[in-house]
GROMACS .gro file of C-alpha atoms in nm:
model
  132
    1MET     CA    1  -2.533   1.396   0.541
    2GLY     CA    2  -2.561   1.525   0.187
    3ARG     CA    3  -2.769   1.375  -0.086
    4TYR     CA    4  -2.485   1.164  -0.232
    5ASN     CA    5  -2.279   1.094   0.078
    6ALA     CA    6  -2.245   0.733   0.182
    7PRO     CA    7  -2.253   0.649   0.552
    8ILE     CA    8  -1.912   0.566   0.703
    9ASP     CA    9  -1.994   0.196   0.734
   10LYS     CA   10  -2.023   0.184   0.351
   11TRP     CA   11  -1.683   0.344   0.285
   12MET     CA   12  -1.396   0.152   0.133
   13SER     CA   13  -1.156   0.042   0.405
   14LEU     CA   14  -0.796  -0.062   0.367
   15PRO     CA   15  -0.626  -0.297   0.408
   16GLU     CA   16  -0.943  -0.508   0.428
   17LEU     CA   17  -1.057  -0.449   0.068
   18GLY     CA   18  -0.722  -0.401  -0.104
   19HIS     CA   19  -0.680  -0.754  -0.237
   20ILE     CA   20  -1.046  -0.768  -0.339
   21ILE     CA   21  -0.996  -0.456  -0.553
   22ALA     CA   22  -0.672  -0.596  -0.698
   23THR     CA   23  -0.842  -0.926  -0.779
   24ALA     CA   24  -1.162  -0.775  -0.922
   25TYR     CA   25  -0.973  -0.546  -1.161
   26ASN     CA   26  -0.663  -0.765  -1.208
   27ILE     CA   27  -0.432  -0.480  -1.108
   28VAL     CA   28  -0.151  -0.402  -0.870
   29PHE     CA   29  -0.324  -0.173  -0.621
   30VAL     CA   30  -0.101   0.053  -0.409
   31SER     CA   31  -0.212   0.273  -0.122
   32TYR     CA   32  -0.006   0.530   0.064
   33GLY     CA   33  -0.094   0.695   0.393
   34ILE     CA   34   0.087   0.905   0.651
   35HIS     CA   35   0.234   0.613   0.843
   36VAL     CA   36   0.173   0.307   0.630
   37GLY     CA   37   0.147   0.193   0.273
   38TYR     CA   38   0.047  -0.134   0.113
   39THR     CA   39   0.082  -0.305  -0.220
   40PHE     CA   40  -0.214  -0.530  -0.293
   41LEU     CA   41  -0.188  -0.811  -0.545
   42PRO     CA   42  -0.470  -1.031  -0.674
   43ILE     CA   43  -0.551  -1.333  -0.460
   44ILE     CA   44  -0.636  -1.541  -0.766
   45VAL     CA   45  -0.567  -1.504  -1.138
   46ASP     CA   46  -0.771  -1.693  -1.395
   47ASP     CA   47  -0.575  -1.915  -1.633
   48ASP     CA   48  -0.704  -1.725  -1.936
   49ILE     CA   49  -0.609  -1.384  -1.792
   50GLU     CA   50  -0.257  -1.243  -1.787
   51SER     CA   51  -0.086  -1.135  -1.467
   52PRO     CA   52  -0.168  -0.774  -1.379
   53THR     CA   53   0.017  -0.516  -1.586
   54ARG     CA   54  -0.168  -0.206  -1.467
   55THR     CA   55  -0.110  -0.030  -1.138
   56LEU     CA   56  -0.353   0.194  -0.951
   57ILE     CA   57  -0.195   0.413  -0.684
   58ILE     CA   58  -0.396   0.604  -0.426
   59GLY     CA   59  -0.307   0.825  -0.133
   60PHE     CA   60  -0.511   0.869   0.181
   61ILE     CA   61  -0.571   1.227   0.290
   62HIS     CA   62  -0.610   1.179   0.664
   63GLN     CA   63  -0.786   1.501   0.763
   64ALA     CA   64  -1.030   1.489   0.472
   65ARG     CA   65  -1.080   1.112   0.513
   66HIS     CA   66  -1.059   1.062   0.139
   67PHE     CA   67  -0.844   0.877  -0.110
   68ILE     CA   68  -0.700   1.048  -0.416
   69ALA     CA   69  -0.541   0.896  -0.726
   70LEU     CA   70  -0.165   0.942  -0.745
   71ARG     CA   71   0.063   0.936  -1.045
   72MET     CA   72   0.433   0.870  -1.003
   73CYS     CA   73   0.689   1.066  -1.205
   74ASN     CA   74   0.856   0.748  -1.327
   75GLU     CA   75   0.577   0.496  -1.353
   76ASN     CA   76   0.803   0.190  -1.348
   77ASP     CA   77   1.072   0.289  -1.100
   78TYR     CA   78   0.960   0.390  -0.751
   79PRO     CA   79   0.972   0.211  -0.416
   80LEU     CA   80   0.667   0.001  -0.337
   81PRO     CA   81   0.533  -0.062   0.012
   82ASP     CA   82   0.525  -0.428   0.107
   83VAL     CA   83   0.238  -0.668   0.049
   84PRO     CA   84   0.040  -0.735   0.370
   85TRP     CA   85   0.157  -1.051   0.548
   86TYR     CA   86  -0.172  -1.237   0.507
   87TRP     CA   87  -0.163  -1.230   0.126
   88ALA     CA   88   0.078  -1.526   0.118
   89GLN     CA   89  -0.162  -1.730   0.333
   90GLU     CA   90  -0.479  -1.637   0.143
   91ARG     CA   91  -0.360  -1.637  -0.217
   92ASP     CA   92  -0.417  -1.908  -0.474
   93SER     CA   93  -0.123  -2.095  -0.627
   94SER     CA   94  -0.198  -1.911  -0.955
   95THR     CA   95  -0.048  -1.596  -0.801
   96ALA     CA   96   0.279  -1.748  -0.676
   97ASP     CA   97   0.493  -1.553  -0.924
   98LEU     CA   98   0.327  -1.213  -0.883
   99VAL     CA   99   0.570  -1.086  -0.617
  100ALA     CA  100   0.896  -1.159  -0.802
  101PRO     CA  101   0.889  -0.863  -1.047
  102TYR     CA  102   0.847  -0.619  -0.757
  103MET     CA  103   1.102  -0.753  -0.504
  104THR     CA  104   1.365  -0.487  -0.577
  105ARG     CA  105   1.107  -0.213  -0.532
  106PHE     CA  106   0.985  -0.365  -0.204
  107GLU     CA  107   1.345  -0.374  -0.080
  108GLU     CA  108   1.397  -0.009  -0.183
  109SER     CA  109   1.094   0.088   0.022
  110ILE     CA  110   1.222  -0.099   0.328
  111THR     CA  111   1.562   0.070   0.293
  112LEU     CA  112   1.396   0.411   0.263
  113MET     CA  113   1.176   0.355   0.567
  114ASN     CA  114   1.469   0.229   0.778
  115SER     CA  115   1.678   0.534   0.688
  116ARG     CA  116   1.384   0.758   0.774
  117LYS     CA  117   1.345   0.589   1.113
  118LYS     CA  118   1.716   0.641   1.187
  119LYS     CA  119   1.689   1.005   1.084
  120ASP     CA  120   1.380   1.052   1.304
  121GLN     CA  121   1.558   0.895   1.602
  122HIS     CA  122   1.841   1.148   1.574
  123ALA     CA  123   1.599   1.438   1.535
  124HIS     CA  124   1.441   1.394   1.880
  125ILE     CA  125   1.569   1.599   2.170
  126ASN     CA  126   1.592   1.413   2.499
  127VAL     CA  127   1.487   1.618   2.798
  128ASN     CA  128   1.586   1.492   3.141
  129ASP     CA  129   1.337   1.614   3.402
  130ASN     CA  130   1.561   1.497   3.688
  131ASP     CA  131   1.790   1.800   3.652
  132ASN     CA  132   1.560   2.029   3.853
   0.00000   0.00000   0.00000
């Protein structure tokens, strides 16, 4: 291990820390990976602080085991992966309205993923081994 390398048990892990990051920095925190993506919203918002207006987007590079910052071409119009299911159970009532502005973008992401799944299903070739 190099001089500045942190041991694996000290690395940031998602989705476990996503809402903590979103809450600490009062941001919408989005992560993309090969098979899954998440949108993390704060779990609590102080009364004297506005709802998050900034978004931080990262991508996970699987083989390098690193995250990189991403920038979308149109910063306000791209599909967003869904919020993890447990956010609704863990969040404070102060965050009840945070999802509403992003619903269309969540739905776009679901539509995209469903169309991709259908495309992938048609791309597979079925081989029947019983023809020998």
